[in-house]
PDB file of C-alpha atoms in Angstrom:
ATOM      1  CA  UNK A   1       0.000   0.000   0.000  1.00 58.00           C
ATOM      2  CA  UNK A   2       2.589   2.663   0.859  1.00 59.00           C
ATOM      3  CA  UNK A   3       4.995   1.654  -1.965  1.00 60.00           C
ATOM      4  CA  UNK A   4       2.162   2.251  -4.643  1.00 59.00           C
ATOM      5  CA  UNK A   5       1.506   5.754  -2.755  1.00 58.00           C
ATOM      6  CA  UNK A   6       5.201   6.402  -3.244  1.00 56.00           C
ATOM      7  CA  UNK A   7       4.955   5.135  -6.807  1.00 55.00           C
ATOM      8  CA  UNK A   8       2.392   7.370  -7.522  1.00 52.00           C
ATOM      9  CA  UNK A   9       3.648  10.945  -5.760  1.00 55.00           C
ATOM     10  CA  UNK A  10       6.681  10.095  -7.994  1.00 57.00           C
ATOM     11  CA  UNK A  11       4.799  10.118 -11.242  1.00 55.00           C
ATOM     12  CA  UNK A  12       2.936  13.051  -9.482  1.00 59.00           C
ATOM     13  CA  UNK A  13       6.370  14.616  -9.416  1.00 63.00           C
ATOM     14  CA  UNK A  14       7.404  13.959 -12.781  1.00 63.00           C
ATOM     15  CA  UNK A  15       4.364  15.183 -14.403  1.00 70.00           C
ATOM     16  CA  UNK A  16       4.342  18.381 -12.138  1.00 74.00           C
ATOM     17  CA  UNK A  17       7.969  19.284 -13.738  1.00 78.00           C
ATOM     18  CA  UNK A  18       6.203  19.104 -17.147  1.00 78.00           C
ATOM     19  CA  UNK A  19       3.285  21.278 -16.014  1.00 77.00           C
ATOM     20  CA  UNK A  20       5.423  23.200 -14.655  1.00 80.00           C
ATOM     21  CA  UNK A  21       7.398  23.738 -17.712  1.00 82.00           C
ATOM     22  CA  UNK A  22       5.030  24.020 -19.783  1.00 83.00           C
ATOM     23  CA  UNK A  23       3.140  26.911 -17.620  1.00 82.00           C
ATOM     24  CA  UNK A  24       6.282  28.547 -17.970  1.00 85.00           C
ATOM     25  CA  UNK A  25       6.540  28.148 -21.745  1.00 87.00           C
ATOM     26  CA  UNK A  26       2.246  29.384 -21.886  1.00 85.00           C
ATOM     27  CA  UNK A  27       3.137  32.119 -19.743  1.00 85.00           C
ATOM     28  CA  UNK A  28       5.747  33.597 -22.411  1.00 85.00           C
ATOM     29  CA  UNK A  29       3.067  33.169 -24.943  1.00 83.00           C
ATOM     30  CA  UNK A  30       1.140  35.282 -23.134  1.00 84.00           C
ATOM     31  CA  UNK A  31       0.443  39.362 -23.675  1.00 80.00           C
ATOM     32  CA  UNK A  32       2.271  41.093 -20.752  1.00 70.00           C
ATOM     33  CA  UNK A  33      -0.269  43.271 -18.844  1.00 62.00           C
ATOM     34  CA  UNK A  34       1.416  45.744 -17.429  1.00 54.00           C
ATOM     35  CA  UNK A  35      -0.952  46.987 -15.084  1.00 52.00           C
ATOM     36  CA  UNK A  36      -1.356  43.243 -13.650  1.00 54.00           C
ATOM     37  CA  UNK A  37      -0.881  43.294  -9.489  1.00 54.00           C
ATOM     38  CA  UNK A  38       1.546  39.946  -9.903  1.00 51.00           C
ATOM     39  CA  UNK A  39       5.128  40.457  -9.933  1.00 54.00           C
ATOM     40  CA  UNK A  40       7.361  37.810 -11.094  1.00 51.00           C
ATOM     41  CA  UNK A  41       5.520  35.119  -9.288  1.00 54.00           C
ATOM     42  CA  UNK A  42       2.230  34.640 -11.140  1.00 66.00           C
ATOM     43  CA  UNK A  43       0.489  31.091  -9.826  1.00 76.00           C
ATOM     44  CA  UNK A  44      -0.361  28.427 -12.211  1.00 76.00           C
ATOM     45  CA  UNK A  45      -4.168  29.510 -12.042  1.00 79.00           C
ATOM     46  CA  UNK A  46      -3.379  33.370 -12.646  1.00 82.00           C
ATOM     47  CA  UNK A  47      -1.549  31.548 -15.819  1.00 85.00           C
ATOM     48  CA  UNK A  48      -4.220  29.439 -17.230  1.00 85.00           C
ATOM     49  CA  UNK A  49      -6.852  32.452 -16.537  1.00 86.00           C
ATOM     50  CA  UNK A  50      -4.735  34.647 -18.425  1.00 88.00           C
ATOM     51  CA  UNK A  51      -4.450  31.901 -21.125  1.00 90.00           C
ATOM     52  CA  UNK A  52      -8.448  31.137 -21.113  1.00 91.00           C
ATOM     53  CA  UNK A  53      -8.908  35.562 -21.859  1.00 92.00           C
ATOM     54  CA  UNK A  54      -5.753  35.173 -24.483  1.00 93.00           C
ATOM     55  CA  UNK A  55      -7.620  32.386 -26.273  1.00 93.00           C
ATOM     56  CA  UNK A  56     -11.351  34.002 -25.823  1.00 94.00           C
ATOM     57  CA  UNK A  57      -9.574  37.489 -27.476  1.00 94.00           C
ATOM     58  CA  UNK A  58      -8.265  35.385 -30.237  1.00 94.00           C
ATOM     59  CA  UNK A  59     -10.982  33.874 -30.804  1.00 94.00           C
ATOM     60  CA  UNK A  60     -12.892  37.168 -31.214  1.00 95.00           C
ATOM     61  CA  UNK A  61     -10.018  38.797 -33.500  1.00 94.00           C
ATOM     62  CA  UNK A  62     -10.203  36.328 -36.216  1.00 94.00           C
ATOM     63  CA  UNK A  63     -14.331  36.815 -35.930  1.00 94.00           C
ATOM     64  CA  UNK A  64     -13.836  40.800 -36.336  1.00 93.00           C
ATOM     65  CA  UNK A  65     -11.469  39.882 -39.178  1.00 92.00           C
ATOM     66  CA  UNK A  66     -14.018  37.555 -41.414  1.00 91.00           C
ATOM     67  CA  UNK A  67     -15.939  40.492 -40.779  1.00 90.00           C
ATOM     68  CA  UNK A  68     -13.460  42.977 -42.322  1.00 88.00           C
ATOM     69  CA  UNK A  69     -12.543  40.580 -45.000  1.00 85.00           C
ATOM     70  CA  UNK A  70     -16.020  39.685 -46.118  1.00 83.00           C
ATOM     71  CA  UNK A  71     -16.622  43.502 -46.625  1.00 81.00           C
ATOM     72  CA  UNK A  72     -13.161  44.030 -48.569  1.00 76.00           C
ATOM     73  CA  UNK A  73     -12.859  40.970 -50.473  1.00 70.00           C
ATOM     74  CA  UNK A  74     -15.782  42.355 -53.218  1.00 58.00           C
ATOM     75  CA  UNK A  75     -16.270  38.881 -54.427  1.00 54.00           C
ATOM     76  CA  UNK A  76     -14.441  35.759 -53.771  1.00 46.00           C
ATOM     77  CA  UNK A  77     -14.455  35.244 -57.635  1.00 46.00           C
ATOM     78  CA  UNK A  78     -11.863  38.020 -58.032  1.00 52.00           C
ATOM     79  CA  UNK A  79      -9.467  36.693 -54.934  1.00 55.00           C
ATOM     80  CA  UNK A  80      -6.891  34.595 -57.525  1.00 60.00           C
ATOM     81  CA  UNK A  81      -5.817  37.728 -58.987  1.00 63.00           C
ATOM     82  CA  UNK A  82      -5.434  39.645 -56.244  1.00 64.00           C
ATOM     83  CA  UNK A  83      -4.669  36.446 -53.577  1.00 64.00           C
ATOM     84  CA  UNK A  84      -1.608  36.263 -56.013  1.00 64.00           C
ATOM     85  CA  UNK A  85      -0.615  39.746 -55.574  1.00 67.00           C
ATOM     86  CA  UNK A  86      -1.473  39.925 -51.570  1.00 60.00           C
ATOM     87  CA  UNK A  87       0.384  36.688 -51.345  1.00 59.00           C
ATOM     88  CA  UNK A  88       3.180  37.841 -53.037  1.00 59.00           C
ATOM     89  CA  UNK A  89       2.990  40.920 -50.821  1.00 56.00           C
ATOM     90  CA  UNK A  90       2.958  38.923 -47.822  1.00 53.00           C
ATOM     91  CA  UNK A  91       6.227  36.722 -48.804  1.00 49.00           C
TER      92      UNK A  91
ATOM     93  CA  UNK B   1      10.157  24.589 -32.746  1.00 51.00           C
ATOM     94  CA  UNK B   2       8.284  24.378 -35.617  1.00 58.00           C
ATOM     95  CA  UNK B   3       8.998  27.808 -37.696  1.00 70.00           C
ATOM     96  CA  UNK B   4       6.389  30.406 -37.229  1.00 68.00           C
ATOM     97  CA  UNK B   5       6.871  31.669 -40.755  1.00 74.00           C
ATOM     98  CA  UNK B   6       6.311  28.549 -42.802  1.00 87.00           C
ATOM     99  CA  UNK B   7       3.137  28.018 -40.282  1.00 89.00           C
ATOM    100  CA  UNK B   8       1.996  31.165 -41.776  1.00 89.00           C
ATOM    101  CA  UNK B   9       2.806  30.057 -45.449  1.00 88.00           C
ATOM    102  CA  UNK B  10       1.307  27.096 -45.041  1.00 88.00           C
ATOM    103  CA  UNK B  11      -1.994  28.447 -43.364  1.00 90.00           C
ATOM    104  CA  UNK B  12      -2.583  30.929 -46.185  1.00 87.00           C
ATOM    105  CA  UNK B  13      -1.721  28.564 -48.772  1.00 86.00           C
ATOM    106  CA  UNK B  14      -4.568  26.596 -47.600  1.00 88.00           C
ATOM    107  CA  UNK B  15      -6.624  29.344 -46.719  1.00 88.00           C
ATOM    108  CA  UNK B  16      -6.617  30.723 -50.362  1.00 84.00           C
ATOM    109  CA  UNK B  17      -7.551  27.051 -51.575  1.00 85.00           C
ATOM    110  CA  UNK B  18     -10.212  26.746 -49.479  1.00 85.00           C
ATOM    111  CA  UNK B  19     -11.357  30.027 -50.346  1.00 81.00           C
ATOM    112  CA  UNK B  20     -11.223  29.336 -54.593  1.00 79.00           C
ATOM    113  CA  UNK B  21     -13.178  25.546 -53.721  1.00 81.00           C
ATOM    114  CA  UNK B  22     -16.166  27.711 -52.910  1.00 79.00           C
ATOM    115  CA  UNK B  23     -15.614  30.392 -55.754  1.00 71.00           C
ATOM    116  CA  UNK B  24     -17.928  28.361 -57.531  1.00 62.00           C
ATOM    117  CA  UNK B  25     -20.629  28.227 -55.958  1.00 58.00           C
ATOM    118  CA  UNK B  26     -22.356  31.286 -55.130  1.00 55.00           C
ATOM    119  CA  UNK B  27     -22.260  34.174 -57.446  1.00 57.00           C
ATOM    120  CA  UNK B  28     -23.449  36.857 -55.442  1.00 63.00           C
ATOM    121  CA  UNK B  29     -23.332  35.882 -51.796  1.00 69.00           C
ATOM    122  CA  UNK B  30     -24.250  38.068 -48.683  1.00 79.00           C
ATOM    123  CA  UNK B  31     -21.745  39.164 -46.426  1.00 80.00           C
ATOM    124  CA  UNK B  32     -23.077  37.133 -44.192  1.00 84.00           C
ATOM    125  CA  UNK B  33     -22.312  34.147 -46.436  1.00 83.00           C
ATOM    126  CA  UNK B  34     -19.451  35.633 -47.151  1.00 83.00           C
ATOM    127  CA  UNK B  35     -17.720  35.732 -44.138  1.00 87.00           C
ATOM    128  CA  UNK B  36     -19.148  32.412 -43.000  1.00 88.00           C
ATOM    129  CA  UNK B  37     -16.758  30.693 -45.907  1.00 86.00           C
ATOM    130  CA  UNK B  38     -14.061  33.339 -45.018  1.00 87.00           C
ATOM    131  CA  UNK B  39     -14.109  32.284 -41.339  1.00 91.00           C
ATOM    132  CA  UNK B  40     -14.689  28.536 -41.943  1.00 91.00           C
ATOM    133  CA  UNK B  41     -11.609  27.723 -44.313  1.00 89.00           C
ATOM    134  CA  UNK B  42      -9.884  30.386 -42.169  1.00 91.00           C
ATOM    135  CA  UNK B  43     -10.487  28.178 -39.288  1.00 92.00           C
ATOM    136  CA  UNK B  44     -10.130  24.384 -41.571  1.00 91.00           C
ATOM    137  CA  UNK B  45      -6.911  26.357 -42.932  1.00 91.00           C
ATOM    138  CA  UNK B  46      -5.559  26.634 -39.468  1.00 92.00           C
ATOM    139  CA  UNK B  47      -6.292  22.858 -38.556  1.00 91.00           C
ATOM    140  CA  UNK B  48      -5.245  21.100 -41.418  1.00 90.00           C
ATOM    141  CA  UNK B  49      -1.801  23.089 -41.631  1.00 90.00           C
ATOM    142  CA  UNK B  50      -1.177  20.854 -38.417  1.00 89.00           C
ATOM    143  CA  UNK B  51      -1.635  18.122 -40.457  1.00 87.00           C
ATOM    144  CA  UNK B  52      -3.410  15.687 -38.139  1.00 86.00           C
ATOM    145  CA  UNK B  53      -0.638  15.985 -35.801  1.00 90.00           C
ATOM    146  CA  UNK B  54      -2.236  17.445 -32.735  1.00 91.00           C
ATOM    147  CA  UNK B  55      -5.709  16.629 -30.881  1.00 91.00           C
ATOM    148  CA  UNK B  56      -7.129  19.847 -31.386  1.00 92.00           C
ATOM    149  CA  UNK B  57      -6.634  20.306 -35.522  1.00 91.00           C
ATOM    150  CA  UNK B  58      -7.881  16.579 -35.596  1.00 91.00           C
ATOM    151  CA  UNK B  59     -10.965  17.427 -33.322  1.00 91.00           C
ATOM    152  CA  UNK B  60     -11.847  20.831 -35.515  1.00 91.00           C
ATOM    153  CA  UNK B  61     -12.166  19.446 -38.646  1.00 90.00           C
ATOM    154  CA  UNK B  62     -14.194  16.102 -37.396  1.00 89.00           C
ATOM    155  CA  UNK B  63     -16.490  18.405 -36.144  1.00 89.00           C
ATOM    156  CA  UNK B  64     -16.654  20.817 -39.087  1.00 88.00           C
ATOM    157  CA  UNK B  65     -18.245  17.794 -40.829  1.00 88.00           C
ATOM    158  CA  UNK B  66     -20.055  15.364 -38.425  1.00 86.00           C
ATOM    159  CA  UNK B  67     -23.286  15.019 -38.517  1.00 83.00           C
ATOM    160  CA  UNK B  68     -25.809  17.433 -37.959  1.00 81.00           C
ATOM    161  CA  UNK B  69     -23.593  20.304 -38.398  1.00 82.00           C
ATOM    162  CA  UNK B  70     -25.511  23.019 -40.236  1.00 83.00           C
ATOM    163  CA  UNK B  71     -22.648  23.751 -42.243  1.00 84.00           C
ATOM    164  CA  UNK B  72     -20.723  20.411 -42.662  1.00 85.00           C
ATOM    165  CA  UNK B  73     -21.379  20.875 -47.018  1.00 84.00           C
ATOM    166  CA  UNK B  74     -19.397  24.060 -46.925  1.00 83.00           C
ATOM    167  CA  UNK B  75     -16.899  22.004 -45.075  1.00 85.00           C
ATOM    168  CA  UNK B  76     -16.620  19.266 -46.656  1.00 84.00           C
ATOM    169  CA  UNK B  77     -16.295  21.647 -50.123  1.00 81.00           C
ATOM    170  CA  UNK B  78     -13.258  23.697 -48.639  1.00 83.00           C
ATOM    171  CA  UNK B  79     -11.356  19.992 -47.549  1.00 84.00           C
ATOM    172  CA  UNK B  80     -12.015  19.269 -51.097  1.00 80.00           C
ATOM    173  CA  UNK B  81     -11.840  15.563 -52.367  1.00 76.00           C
ATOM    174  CA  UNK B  82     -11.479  12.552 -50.106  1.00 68.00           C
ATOM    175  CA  UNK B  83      -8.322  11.863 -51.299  1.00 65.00           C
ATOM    176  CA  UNK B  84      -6.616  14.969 -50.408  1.00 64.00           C
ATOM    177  CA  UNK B  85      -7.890  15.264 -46.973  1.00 69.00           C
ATOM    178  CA  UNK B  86      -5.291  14.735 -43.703  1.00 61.00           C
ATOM    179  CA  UNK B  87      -4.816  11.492 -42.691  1.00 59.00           C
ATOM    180  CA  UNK B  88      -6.674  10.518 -39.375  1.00 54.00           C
ATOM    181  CA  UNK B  89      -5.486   7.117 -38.408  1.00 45.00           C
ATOM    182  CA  UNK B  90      -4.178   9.179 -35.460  1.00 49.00           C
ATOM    183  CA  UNK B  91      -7.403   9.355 -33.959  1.00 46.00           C
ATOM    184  CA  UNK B  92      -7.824   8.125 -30.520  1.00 46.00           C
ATOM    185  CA  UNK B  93      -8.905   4.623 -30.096  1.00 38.00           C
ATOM    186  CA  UNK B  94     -12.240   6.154 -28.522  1.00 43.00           C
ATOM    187  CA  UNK B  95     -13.393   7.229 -32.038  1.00 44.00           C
ATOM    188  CA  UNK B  96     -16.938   6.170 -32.357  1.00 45.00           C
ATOM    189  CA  UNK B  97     -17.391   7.087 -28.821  1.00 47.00           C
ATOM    190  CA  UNK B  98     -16.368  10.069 -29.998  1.00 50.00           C
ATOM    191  CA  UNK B  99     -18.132  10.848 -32.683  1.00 51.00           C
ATOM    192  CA  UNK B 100     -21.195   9.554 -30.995  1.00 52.00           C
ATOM    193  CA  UNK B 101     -20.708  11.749 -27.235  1.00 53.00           C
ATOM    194  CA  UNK B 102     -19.980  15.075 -29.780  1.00 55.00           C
ATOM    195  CA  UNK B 103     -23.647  14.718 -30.817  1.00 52.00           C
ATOM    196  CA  UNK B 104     -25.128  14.846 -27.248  1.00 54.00           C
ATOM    197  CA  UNK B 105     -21.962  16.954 -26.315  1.00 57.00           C
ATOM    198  CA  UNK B 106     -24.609  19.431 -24.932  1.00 56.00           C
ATOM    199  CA  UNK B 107     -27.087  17.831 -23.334  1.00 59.00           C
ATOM    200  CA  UNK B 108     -24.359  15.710 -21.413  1.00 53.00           C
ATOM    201  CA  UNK B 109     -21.970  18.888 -20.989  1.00 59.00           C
ATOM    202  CA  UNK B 110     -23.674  19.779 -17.574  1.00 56.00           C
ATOM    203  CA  UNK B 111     -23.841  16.141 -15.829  1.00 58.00           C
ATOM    204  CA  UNK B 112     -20.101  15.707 -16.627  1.00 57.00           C
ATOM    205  CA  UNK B 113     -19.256  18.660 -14.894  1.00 55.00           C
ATOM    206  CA  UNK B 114     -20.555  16.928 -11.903  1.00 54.00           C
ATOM    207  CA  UNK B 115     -19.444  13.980 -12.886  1.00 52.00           C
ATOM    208  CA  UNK B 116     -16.152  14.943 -13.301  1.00 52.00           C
ATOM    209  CA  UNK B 117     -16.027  17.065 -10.534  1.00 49.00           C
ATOM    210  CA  UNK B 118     -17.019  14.005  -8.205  1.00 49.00           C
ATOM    211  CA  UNK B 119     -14.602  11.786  -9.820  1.00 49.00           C
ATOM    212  CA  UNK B 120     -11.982  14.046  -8.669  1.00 46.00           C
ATOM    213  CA  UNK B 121     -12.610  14.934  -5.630  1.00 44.00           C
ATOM    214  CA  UNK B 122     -10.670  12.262  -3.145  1.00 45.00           C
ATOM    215  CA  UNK B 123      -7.446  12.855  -5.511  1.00 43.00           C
ATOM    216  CA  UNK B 124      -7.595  16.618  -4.355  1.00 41.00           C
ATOM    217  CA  UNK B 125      -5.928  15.779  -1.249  1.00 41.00           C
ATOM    218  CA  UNK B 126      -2.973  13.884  -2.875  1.00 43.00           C
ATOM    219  CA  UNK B 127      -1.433  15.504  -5.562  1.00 49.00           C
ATOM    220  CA  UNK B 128       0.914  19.108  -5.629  1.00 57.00           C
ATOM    221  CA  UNK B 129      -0.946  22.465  -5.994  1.00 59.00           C
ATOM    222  CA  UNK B 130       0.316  22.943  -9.339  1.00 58.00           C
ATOM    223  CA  UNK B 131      -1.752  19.514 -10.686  1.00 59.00           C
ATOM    224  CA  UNK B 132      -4.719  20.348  -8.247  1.00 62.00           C
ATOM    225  CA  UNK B 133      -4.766  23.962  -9.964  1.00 59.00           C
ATOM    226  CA  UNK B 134      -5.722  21.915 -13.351  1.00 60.00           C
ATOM    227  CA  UNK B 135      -9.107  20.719 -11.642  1.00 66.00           C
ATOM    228  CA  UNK B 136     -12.416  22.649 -11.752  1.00 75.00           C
ATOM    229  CA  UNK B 137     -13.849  25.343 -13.328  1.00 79.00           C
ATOM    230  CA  UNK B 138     -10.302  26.968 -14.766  1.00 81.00           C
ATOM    231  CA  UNK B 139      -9.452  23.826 -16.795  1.00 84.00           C
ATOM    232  CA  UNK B 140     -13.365  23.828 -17.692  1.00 85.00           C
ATOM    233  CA  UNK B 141     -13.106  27.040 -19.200  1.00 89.00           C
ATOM    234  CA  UNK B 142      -9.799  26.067 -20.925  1.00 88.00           C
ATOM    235  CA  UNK B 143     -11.431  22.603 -22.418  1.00 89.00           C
ATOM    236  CA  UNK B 144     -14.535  23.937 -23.469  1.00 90.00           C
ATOM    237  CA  UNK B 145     -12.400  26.678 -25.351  1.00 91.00           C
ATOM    238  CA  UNK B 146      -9.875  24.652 -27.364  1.00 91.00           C
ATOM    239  CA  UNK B 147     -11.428  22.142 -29.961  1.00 90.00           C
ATOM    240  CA  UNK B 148     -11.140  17.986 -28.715  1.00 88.00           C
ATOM    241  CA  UNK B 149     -10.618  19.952 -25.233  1.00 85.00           C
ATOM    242  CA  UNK B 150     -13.300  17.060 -23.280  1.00 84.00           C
ATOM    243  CA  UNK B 151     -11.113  14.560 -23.710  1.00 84.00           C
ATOM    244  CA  UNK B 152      -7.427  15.875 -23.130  1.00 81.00           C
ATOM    245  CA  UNK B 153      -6.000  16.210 -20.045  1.00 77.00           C
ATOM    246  CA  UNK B 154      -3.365  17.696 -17.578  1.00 75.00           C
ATOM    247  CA  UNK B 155       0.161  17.585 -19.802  1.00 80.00           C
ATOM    248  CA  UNK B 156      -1.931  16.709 -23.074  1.00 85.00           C
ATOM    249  CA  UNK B 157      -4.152  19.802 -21.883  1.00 86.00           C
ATOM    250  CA  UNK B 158      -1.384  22.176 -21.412  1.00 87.00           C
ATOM    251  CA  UNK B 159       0.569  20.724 -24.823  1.00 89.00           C
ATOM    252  CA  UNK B 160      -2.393  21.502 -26.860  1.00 91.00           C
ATOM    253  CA  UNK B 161      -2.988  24.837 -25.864  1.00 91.00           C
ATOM    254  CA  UNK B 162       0.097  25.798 -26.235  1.00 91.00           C
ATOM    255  CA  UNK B 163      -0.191  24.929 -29.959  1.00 92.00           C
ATOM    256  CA  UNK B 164      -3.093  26.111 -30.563  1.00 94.00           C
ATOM    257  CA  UNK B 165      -2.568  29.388 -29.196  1.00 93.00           C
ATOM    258  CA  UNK B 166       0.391  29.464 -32.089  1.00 92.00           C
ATOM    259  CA  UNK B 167      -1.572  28.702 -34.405  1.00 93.00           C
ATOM    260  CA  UNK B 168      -4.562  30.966 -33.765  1.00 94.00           C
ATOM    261  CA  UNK B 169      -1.864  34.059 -33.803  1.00 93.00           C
ATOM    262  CA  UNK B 170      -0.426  33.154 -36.933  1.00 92.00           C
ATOM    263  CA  UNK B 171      -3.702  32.808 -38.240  1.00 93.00           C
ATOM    264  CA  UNK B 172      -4.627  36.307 -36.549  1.00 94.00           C
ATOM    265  CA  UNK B 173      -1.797  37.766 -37.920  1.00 92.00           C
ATOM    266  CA  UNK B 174      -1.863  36.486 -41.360  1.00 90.00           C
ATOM    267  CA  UNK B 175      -5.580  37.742 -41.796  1.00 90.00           C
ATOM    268  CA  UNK B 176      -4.886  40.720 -40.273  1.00 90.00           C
ATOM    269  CA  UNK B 177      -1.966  41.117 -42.844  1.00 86.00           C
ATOM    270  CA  UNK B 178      -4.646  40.575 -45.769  1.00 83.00           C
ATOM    271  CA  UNK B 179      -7.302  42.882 -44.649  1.00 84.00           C
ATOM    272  CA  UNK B 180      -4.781  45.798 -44.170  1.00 83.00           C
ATOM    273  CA  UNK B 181      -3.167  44.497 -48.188  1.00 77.00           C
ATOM    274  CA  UNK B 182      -6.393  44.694 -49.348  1.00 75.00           C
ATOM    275  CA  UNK B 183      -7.709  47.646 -47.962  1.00 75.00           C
ATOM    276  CA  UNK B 184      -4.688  49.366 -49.994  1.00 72.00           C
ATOM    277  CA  UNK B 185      -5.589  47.319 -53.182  1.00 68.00           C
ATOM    278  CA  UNK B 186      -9.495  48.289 -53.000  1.00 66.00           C
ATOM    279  CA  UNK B 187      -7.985  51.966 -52.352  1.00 60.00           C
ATOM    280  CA  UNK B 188      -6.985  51.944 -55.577  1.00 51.00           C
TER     281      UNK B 188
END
């Protein structure tokens, strides 16, 4: 009984190093807000808000986007002339 | 790290293929149409540029054309022919479970969260505060937010967000790049 506890806090262990790592990695991905009250020492769940309001704002750009695009874009017939040129722009 | 530039190339090459699949179809459509198709291969664009190698471009696309989706035609015309959609043999081994819980995905969405929040209740005592962090509402929020989120979890969880946060920004950015290139070409 108390070997398979210690068996599983270590694979607790191991898998908190990932999180860990990984939390670090998300929180570089992140915006920086600078008016945030956390120093250097944000928690994991101040991390994974931040990341739920990152992906929510995402989510919402590329909606405000189609809606730009479907006004500019006149008709999608005329995009492989001009998706040649923007492409070309873009590269 | 996989190269955000060619991410971007890729993505827009199969954005602007998507895009010409439905040229055809419509000859006048209504913006709303309109941005429906542009958001929809925008979106399939994003996925398949993954090419079936992560949970979440897998889990978009299967549900861009499962059953009962109102716009699973206009998906299945922007992945274009059978044979030159991704491969999915790396679909979990749950996949008719799958396909069948996505269907009742929101009538069942409100006992699981009791379910799952009973299931994991006598492990909160046990493991770190880092892992007990990834219980409850937070990794909810985060699951009900990225595509395939129901059934990933803790590493998988964190792994998959991380990529598709990428790839939603290089998406962002390369449609952002388009609107402002074609505002300037419509200028003229």
């Amino acid at each position: 009984m108390s070997s398979r506890r210690r068996r599983e806090s270590s694979r607790t262990n191991i898998s908190e190093e990932q999180i860990t790592q990984l939390l670090s990695t998300l929180r570089q991905l992140l915006p920086e807000i600078p008016h945030s009250h956390s120093h250097k020492a944000s928690s994991a769940a101040k991390v994974l808000k931040q990341t739920c309001n990152y992906i929510k704002t995402l989510h919402r750009e590329v909606d405000d986007l189609s809606d730009r695009l479907s006004q500019l874009l006149a008709t999608i017939d005329a995009d492989s002339a001009e998706a040649a040129i923007i492409r070309s722009l873009l590269i | 790290m996989r190269s955000p530039f060619s991410l971007k190339q890729e993505f827009l090459k199969k954005w602007i293929l998507g895009l010409q699949r439905c040229r055809s179809s419509k000859k006048n459509m209504s913006i709303f149409e309109r941005k429906k198709v542009i958001k929809l291969s925008a979106d399939v664009a994003m996925a398949s540029a993954r090419k079936g190698t992560t949970c979440w471009s897998r889990a978009l696309i299967a549900d861009a054309v499962k059953e009962g989706n109102a716009d699973k035609h206009l998906a299945e015309k922007i992945l274009g022919p059978a044979s030159e959609r991704q491969p999915t043999e790396k679909v979990p081994v749950g996949a008719m479970a799958y396909n069948k819980r996505i269907r009742s995905k929101k009538i069942l969405k409100r006992s699981s969260v009791i379910r799952r929040t009973i299931k994991f209740a006598p492990q909160a005592a046990r493991p770190s505060s880092i892992v007990k962090t990834l219980v409850g509402k937070r990794r909810q929020i985060l699951r009900s937010l990225i595509p395939g989120g129901e059934f990933m979890n803790g590493v998988s969880l964190i792994e998959e967000t991380l990529d598709y946060i990428i790839s939603l920004r290089a998406q962002v950015d390369v449609m952002r790049s388009l609107a402002s290139a074609s505002k300037l070409v419509n200028l003229n």
